[in-house]
PDB file of C-alpha atoms in Angstrom:
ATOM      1  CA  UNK A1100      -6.012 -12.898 -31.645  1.00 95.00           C
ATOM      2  CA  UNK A1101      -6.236 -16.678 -32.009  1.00 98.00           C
ATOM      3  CA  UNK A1102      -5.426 -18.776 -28.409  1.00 98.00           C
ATOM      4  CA  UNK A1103      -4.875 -22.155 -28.076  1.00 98.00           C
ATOM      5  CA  UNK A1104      -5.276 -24.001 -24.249  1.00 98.00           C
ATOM      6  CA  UNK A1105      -2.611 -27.296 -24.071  1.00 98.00           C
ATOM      7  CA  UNK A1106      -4.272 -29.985 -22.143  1.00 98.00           C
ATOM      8  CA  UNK A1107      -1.295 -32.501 -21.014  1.00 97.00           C
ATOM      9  CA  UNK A1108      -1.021 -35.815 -18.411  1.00 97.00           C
ATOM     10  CA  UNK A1109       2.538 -35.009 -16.906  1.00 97.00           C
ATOM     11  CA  UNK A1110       3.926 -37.469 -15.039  1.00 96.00           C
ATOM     12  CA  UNK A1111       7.309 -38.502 -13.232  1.00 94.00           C
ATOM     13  CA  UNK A1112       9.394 -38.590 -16.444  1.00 95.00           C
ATOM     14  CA  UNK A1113      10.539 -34.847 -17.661  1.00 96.00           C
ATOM     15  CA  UNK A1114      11.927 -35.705 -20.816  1.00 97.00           C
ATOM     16  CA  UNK A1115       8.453 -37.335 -22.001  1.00 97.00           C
ATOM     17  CA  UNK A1116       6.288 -34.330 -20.351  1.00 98.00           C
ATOM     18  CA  UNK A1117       8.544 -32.158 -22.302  1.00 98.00           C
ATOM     19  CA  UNK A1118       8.552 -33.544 -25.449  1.00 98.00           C
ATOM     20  CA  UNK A1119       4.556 -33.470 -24.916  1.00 98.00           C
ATOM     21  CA  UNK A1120       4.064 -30.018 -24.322  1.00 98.00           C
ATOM     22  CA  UNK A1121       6.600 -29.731 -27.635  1.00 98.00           C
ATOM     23  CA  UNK A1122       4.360 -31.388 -29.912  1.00 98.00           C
ATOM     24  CA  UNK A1123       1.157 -30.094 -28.739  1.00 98.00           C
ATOM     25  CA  UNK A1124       2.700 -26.366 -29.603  1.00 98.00           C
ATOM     26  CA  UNK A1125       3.313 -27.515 -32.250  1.00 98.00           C
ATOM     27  CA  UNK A1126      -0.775 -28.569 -33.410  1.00 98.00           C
ATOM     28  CA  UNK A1127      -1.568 -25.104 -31.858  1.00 98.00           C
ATOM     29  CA  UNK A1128       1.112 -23.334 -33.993  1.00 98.00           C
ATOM     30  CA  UNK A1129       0.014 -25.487 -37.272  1.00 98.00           C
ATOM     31  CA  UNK A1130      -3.728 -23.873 -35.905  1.00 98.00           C
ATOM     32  CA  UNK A1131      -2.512 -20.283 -36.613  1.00 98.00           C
ATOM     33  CA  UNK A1132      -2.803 -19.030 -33.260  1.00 98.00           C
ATOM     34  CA  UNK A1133      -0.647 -15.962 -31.547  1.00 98.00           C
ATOM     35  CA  UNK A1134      -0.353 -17.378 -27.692  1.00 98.00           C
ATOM     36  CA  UNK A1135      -0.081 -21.031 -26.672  1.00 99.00           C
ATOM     37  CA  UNK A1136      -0.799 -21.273 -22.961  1.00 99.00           C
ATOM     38  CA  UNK A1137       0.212 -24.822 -20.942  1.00 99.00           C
ATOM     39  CA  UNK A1138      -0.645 -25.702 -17.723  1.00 98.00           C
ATOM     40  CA  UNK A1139       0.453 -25.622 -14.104  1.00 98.00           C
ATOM     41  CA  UNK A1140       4.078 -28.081 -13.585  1.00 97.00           C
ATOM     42  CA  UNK A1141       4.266 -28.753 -17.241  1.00 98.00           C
ATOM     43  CA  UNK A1142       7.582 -30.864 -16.799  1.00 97.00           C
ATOM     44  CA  UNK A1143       7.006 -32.644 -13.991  1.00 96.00           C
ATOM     45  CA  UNK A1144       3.788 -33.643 -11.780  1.00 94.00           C
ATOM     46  CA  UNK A1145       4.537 -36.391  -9.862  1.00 90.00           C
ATOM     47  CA  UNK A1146       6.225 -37.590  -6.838  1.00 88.00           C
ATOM     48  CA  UNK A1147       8.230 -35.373  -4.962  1.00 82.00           C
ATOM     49  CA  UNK A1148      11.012 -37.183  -4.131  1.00 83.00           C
ATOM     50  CA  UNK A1149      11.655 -37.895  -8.114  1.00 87.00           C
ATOM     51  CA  UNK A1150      11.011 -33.611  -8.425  1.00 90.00           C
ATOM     52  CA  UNK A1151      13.535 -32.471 -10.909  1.00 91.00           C
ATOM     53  CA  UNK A1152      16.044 -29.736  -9.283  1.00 95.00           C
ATOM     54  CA  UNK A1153      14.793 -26.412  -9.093  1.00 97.00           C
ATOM     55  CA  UNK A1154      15.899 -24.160 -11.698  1.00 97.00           C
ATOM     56  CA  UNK A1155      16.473 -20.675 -12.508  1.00 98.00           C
ATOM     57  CA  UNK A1156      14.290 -18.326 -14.627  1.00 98.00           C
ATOM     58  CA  UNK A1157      17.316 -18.993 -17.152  1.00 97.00           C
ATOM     59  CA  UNK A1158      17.882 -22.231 -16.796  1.00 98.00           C
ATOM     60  CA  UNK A1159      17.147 -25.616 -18.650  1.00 98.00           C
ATOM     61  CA  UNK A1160      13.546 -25.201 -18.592  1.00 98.00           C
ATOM     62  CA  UNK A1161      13.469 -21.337 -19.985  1.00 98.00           C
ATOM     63  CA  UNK A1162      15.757 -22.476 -22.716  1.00 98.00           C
ATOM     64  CA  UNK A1163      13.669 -25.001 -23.911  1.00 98.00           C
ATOM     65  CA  UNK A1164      10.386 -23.630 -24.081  1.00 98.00           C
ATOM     66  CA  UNK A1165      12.446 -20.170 -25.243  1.00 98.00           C
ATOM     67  CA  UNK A1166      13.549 -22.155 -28.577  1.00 98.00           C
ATOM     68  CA  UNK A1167      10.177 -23.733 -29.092  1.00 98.00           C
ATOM     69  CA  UNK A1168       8.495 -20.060 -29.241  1.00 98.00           C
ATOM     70  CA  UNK A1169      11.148 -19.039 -31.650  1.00 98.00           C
ATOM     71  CA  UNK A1170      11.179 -22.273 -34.107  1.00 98.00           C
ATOM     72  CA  UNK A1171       7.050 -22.063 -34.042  1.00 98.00           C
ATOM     73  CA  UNK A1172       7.247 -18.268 -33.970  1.00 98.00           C
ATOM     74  CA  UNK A1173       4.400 -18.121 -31.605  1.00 98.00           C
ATOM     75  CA  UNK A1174       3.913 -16.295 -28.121  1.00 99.00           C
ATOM     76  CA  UNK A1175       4.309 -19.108 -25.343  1.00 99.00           C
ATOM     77  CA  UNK A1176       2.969 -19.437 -22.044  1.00 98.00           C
ATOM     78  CA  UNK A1177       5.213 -21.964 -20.578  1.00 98.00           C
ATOM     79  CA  UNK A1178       2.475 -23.427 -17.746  1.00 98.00           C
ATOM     80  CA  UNK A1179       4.936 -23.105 -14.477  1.00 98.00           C
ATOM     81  CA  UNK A1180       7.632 -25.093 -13.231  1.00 98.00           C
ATOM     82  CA  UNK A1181       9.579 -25.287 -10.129  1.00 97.00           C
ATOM     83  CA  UNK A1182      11.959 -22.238  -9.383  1.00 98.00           C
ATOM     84  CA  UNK A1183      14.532 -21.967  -7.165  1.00 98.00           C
ATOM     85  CA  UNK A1184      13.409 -20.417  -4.313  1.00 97.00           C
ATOM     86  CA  UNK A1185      14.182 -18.277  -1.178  1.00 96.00           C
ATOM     87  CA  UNK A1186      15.665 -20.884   0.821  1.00 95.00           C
ATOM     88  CA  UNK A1187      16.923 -24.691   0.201  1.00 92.00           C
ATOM     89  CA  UNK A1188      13.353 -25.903   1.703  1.00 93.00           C
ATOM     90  CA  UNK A1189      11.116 -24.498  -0.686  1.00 96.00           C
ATOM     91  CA  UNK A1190      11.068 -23.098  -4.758  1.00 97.00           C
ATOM     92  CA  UNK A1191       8.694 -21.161  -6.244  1.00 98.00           C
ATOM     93  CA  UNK A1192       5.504 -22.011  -8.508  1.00 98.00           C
ATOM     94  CA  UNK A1193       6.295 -20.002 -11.401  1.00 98.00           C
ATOM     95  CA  UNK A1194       4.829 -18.649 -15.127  1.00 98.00           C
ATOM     96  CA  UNK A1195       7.316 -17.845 -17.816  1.00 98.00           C
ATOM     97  CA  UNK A1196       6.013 -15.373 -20.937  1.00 98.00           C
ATOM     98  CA  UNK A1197       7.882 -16.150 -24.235  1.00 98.00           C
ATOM     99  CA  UNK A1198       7.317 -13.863 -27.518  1.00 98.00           C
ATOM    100  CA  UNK A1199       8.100 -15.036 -31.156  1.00 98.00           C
ATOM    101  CA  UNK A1200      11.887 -14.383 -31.293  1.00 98.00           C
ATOM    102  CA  UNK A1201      12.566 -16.818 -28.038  1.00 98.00           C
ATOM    103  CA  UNK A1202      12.887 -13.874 -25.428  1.00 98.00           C
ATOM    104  CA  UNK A1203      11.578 -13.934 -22.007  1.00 98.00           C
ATOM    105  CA  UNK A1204       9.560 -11.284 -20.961  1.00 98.00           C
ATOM    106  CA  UNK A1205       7.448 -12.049 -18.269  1.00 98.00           C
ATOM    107  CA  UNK A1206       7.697 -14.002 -14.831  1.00 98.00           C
ATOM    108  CA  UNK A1207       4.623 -14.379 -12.413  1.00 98.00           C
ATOM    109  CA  UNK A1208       5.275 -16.385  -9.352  1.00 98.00           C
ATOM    110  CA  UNK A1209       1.941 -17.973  -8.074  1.00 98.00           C
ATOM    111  CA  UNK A1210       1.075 -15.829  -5.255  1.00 98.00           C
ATOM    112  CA  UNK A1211      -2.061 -18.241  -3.342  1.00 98.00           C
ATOM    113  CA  UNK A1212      -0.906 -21.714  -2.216  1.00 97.00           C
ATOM    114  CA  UNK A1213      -2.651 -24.304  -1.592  1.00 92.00           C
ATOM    115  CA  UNK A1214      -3.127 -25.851   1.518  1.00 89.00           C
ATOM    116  CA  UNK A1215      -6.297 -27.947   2.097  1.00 83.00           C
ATOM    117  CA  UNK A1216      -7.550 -30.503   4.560  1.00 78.00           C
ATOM    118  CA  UNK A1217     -10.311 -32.508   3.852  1.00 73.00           C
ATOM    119  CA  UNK A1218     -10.294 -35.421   5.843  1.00 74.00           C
ATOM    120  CA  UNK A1219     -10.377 -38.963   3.964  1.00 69.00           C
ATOM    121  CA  UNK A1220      -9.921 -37.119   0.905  1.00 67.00           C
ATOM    122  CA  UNK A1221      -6.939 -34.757   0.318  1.00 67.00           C
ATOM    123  CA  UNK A1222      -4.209 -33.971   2.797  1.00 72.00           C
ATOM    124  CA  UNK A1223      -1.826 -30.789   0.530  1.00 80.00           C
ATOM    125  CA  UNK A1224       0.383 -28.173   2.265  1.00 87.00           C
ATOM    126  CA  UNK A1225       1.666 -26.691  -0.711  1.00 92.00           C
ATOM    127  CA  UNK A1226       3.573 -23.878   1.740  1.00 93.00           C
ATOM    128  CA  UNK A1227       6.062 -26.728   3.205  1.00 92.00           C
ATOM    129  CA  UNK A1228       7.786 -26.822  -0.446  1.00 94.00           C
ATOM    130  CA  UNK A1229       6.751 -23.301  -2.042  1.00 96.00           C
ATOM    131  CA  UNK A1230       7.122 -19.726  -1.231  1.00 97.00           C
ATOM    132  CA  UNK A1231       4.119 -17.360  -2.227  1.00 98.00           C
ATOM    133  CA  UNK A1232       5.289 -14.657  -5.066  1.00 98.00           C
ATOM    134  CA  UNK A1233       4.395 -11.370  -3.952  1.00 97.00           C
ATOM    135  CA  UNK A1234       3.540  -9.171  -7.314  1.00 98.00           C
ATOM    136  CA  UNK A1235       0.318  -9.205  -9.282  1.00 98.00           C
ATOM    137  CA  UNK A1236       1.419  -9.270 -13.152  1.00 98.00           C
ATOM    138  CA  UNK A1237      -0.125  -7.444 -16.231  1.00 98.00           C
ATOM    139  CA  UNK A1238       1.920  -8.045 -19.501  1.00 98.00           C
ATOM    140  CA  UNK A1239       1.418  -7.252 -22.928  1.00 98.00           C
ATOM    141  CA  UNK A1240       1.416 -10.542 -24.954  1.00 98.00           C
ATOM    142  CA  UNK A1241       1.004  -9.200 -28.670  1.00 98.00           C
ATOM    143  CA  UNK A1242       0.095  -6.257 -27.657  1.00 97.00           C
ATOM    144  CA  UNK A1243      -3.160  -7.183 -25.512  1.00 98.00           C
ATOM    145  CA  UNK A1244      -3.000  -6.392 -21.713  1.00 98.00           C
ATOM    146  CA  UNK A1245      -2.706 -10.175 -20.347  1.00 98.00           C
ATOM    147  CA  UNK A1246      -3.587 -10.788 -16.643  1.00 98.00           C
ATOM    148  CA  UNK A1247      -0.984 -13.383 -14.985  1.00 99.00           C
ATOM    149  CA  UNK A1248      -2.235 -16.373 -12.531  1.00 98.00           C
ATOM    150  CA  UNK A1249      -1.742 -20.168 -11.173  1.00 98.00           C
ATOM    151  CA  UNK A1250      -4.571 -22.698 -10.439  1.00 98.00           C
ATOM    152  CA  UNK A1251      -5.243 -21.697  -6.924  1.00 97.00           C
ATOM    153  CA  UNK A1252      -5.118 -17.793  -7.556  1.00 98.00           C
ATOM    154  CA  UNK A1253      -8.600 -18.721  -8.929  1.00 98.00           C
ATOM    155  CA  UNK A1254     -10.521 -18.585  -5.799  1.00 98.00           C
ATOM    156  CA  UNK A1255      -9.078 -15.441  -4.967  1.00 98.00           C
ATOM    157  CA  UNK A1256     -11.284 -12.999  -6.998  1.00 98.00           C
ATOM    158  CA  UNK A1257      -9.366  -9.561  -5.399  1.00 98.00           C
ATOM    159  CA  UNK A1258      -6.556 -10.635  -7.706  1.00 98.00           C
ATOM    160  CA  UNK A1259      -8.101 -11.342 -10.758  1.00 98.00           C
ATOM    161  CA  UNK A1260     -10.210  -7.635 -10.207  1.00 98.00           C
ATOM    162  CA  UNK A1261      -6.798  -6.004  -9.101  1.00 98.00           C
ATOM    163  CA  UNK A1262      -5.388  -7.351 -12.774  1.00 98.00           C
ATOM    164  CA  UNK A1263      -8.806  -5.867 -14.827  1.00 98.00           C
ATOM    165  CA  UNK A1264      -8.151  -2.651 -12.989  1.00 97.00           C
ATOM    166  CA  UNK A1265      -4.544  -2.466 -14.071  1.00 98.00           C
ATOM    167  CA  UNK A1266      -5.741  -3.356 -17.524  1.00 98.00           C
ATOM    168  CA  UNK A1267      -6.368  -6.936 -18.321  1.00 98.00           C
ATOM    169  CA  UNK A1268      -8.686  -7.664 -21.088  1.00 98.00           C
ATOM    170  CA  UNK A1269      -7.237 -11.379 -21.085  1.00 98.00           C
ATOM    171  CA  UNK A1270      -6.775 -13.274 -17.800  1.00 99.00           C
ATOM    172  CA  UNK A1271      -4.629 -16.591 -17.885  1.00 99.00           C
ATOM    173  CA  UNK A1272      -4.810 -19.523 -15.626  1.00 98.00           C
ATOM    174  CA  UNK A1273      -2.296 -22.619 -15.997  1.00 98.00           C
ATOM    175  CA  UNK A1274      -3.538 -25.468 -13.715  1.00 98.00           C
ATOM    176  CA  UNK A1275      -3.675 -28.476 -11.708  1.00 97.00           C
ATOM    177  CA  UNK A1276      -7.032 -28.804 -10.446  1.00 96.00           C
ATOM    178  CA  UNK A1277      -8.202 -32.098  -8.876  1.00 92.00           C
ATOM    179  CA  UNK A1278     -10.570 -33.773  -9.799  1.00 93.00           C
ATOM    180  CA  UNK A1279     -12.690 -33.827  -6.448  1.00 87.00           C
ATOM    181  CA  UNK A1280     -13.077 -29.784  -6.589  1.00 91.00           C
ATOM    182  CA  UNK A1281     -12.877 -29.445 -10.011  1.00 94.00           C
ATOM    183  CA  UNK A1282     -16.013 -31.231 -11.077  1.00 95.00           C
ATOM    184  CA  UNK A1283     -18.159 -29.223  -9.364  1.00 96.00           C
ATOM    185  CA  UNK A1284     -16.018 -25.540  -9.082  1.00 97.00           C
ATOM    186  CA  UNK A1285     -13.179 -25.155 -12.278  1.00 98.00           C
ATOM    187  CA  UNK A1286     -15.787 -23.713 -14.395  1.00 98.00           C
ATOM    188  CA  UNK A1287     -18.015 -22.117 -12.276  1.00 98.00           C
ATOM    189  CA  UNK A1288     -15.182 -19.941 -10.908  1.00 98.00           C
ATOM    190  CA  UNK A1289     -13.609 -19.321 -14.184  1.00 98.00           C
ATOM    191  CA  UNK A1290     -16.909 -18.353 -16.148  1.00 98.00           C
ATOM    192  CA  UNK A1291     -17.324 -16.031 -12.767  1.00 98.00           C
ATOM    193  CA  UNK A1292     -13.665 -14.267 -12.808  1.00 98.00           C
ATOM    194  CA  UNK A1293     -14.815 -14.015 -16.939  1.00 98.00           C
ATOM    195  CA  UNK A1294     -17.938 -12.005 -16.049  1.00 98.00           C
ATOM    196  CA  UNK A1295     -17.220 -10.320 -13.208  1.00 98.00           C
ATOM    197  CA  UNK A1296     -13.708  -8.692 -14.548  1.00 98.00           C
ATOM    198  CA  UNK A1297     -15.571  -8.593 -18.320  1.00 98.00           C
ATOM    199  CA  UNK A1298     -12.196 -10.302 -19.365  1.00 98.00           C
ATOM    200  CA  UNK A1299     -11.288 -12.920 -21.736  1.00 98.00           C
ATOM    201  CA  UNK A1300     -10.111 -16.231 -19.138  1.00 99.00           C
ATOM    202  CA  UNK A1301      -7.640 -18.846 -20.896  1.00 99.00           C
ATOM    203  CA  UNK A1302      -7.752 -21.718 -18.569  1.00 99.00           C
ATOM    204  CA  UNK A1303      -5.200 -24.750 -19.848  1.00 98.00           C
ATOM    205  CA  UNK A1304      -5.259 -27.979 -17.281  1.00 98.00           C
ATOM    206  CA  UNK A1305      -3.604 -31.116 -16.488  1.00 98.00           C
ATOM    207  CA  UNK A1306      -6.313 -33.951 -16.903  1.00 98.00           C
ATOM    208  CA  UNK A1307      -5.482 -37.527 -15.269  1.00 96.00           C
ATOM    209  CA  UNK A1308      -3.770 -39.712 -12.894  1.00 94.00           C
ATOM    210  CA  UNK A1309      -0.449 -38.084 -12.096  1.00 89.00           C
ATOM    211  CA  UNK A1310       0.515 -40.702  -8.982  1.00 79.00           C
ATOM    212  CA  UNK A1311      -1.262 -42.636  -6.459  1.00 73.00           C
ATOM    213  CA  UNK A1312      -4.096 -40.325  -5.165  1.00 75.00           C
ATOM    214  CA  UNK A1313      -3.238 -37.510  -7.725  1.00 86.00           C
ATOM    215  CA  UNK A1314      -6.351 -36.899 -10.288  1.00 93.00           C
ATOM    216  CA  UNK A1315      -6.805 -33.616 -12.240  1.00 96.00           C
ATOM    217  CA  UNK A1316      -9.556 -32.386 -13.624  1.00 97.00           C
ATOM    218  CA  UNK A1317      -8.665 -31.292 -17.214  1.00 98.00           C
ATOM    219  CA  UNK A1318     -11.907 -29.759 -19.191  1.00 98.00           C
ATOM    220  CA  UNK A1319      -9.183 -27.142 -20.514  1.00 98.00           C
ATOM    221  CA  UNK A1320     -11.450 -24.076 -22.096  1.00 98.00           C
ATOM    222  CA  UNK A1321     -11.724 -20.426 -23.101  1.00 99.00           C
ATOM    223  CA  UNK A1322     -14.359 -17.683 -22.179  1.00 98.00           C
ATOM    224  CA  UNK A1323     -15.423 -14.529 -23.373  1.00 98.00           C
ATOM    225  CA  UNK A1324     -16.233 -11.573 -21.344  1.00 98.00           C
ATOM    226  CA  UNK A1325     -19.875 -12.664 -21.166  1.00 98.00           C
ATOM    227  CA  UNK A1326     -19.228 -16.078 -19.457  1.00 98.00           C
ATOM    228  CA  UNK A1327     -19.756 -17.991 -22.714  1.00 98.00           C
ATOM    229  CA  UNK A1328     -16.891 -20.929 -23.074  1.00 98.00           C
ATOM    230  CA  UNK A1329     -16.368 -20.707 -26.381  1.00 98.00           C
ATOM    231  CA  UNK A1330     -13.628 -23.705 -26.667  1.00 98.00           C
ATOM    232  CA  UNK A1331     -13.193 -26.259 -24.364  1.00 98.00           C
ATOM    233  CA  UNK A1332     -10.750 -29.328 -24.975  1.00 98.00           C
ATOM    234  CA  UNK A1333     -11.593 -33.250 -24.314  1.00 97.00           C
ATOM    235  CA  UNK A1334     -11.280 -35.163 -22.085  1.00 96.00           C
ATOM    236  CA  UNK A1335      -7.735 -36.310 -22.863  1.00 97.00           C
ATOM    237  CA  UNK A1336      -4.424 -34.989 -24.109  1.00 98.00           C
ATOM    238  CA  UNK A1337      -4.991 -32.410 -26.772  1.00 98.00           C
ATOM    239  CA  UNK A1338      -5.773 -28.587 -27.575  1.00 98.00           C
ATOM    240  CA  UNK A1339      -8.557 -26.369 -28.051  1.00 98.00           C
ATOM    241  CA  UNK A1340      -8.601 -22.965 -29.483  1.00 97.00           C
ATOM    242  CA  UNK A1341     -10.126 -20.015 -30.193  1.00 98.00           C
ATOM    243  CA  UNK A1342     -10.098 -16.272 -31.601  1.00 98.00           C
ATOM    244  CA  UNK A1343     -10.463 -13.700 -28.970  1.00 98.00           C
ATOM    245  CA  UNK A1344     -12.780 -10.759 -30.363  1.00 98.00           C
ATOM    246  CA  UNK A1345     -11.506  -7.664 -28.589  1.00 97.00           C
ATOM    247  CA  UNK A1346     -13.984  -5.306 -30.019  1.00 97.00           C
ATOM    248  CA  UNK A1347     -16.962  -7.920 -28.459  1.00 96.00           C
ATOM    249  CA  UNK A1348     -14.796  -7.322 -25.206  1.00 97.00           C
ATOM    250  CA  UNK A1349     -14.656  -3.452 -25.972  1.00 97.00           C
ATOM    251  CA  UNK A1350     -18.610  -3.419 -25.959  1.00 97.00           C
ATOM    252  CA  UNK A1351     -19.498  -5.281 -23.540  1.00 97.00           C
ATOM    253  CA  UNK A1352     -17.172  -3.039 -21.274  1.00 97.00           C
ATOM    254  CA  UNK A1353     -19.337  -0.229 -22.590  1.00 97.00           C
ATOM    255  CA  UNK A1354     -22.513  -1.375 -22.186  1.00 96.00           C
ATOM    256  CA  UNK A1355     -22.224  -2.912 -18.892  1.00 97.00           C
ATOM    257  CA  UNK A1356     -20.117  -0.964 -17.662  1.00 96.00           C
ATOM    258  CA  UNK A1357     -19.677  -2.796 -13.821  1.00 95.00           C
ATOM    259  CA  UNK A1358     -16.049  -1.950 -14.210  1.00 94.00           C
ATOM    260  CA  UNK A1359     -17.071   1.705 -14.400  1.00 93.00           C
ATOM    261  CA  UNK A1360     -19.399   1.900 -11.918  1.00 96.00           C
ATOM    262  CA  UNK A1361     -17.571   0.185  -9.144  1.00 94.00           C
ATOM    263  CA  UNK A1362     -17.551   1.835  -5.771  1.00 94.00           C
ATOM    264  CA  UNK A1363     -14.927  -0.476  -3.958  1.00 88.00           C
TER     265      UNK A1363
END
């Protein structure tokens, strides 16, 4: 099963962003892979007061990332966009799973916000604007067991060991991270969540400025089940791809078998 991370720079213009994430399914289709996986806000990451309107799972958004899967005839992860929510104040962070023909089949609604002081360096209250999703998600994208998450779910390892218990063998995380805690944590928690669950991880980021004070990390990459990144993109727009080797996954599982011998 060939993957492909989509490392973008979305910024306050949706139609650009879009047309971005477009043509950089389209490299990863002309790559051969099976799953092409964007990252966190792919349409918009910029001010809020220039937010596009919340939409539903079947809105705009879905339809457009629905008829790129079905022209490229690939599996598409479509990053997450803003989802009309509970109440008028806030929308949810959300994950929708395209197949080949264009069909939605999966939603995952990013369940850990992110709220963070750290004086003189990032004041975010991602709570005030977006409501927590409730359900863990396992799908089947081409037939693999495919753990659903969202940037922040990453420090929250009871998650990512909840998916491997309900069957993961690939765990996916569309993100955001800044730059100030990404540097020094992004990999080291995703090569951990890798090892730990003995999962493949599929990590895609934004990379760049975004608006005054807004820097993500990027450094987009895959992992095996041993903790090796095995593809990791540059520092800059672009993708970076890789074949997932179930039967490596199979034996690791088998020979360390810390899954197995849990007693928690």
């Amino acid at each position: 099963m060939r993957v492909a991370v989509c490392q973008l720079n979305a910024r306050d213009d949706r139609t650009v962003n879009l047309a971005m994430a477009r043509d950089l399914l389209g490299r990863a289709a002309a790559a051969g892979v099976t799953l092409a996986v964007l990252p966190e806000y792919v349409d918009y990451l910029g001010p809020g007061a220039g937010m596009p309107k919340p939409e539903p799972v079947d809105g705009e958004f879905s339809a457009f990332f629905a008829e790129a899967a079905r022209d490229l005839g690939i599996w598409v992860h479509a990053g997450s966009f803003h989802e009309v929510g509970p109440d008028p104040e806030r929308t949810f962070n959300t994950s929708l799973i395209f197949n080949p023909a264009g069909e939605l089949v999966e939603t995952y609604r990013k369940i850990h916000l992110y709220d963070v002081e750290i004086p003189g360096r990032v004041s975010y209250q991602e709570s005030r604007s977006v409501a927590p999703g409730e359900r863990a998600v396992v799908t089947e994208i081409a037939g693999v067991p495919t753990g659903l998450s969202i940037c922040y779910d990453l420090r929250f390892p009871e998650l990512y060991r909840r998916l491997a218990i309900e069957g993961a063998k690939v765990l996916v995380v569309p993100a955001a991270f800044m730059m100030h805690t990404g540097r020094d944590h992004w990999e080291v928690l995703l090569r951990a969540r890798a090892i730990e669950n003995q999962c493949y991880v599929v990590a895609a980021g934004q990379i760049g400025d975004h608006e005054p004070g807004r820097t993500c990390f990027g450094r987009s990459m895959i992992i095996d089940p041993w903790g090796t990144v095995v593809a990791q993109a540059a520092d800059g727009v672009g993708i970076a791809f890789a074949d997932l080797d179930l039967s490596r996954l199979d034996d690791i599982r088998s020979e360390l078998p810390s899954l197995a011998n849990r007693r928690l």
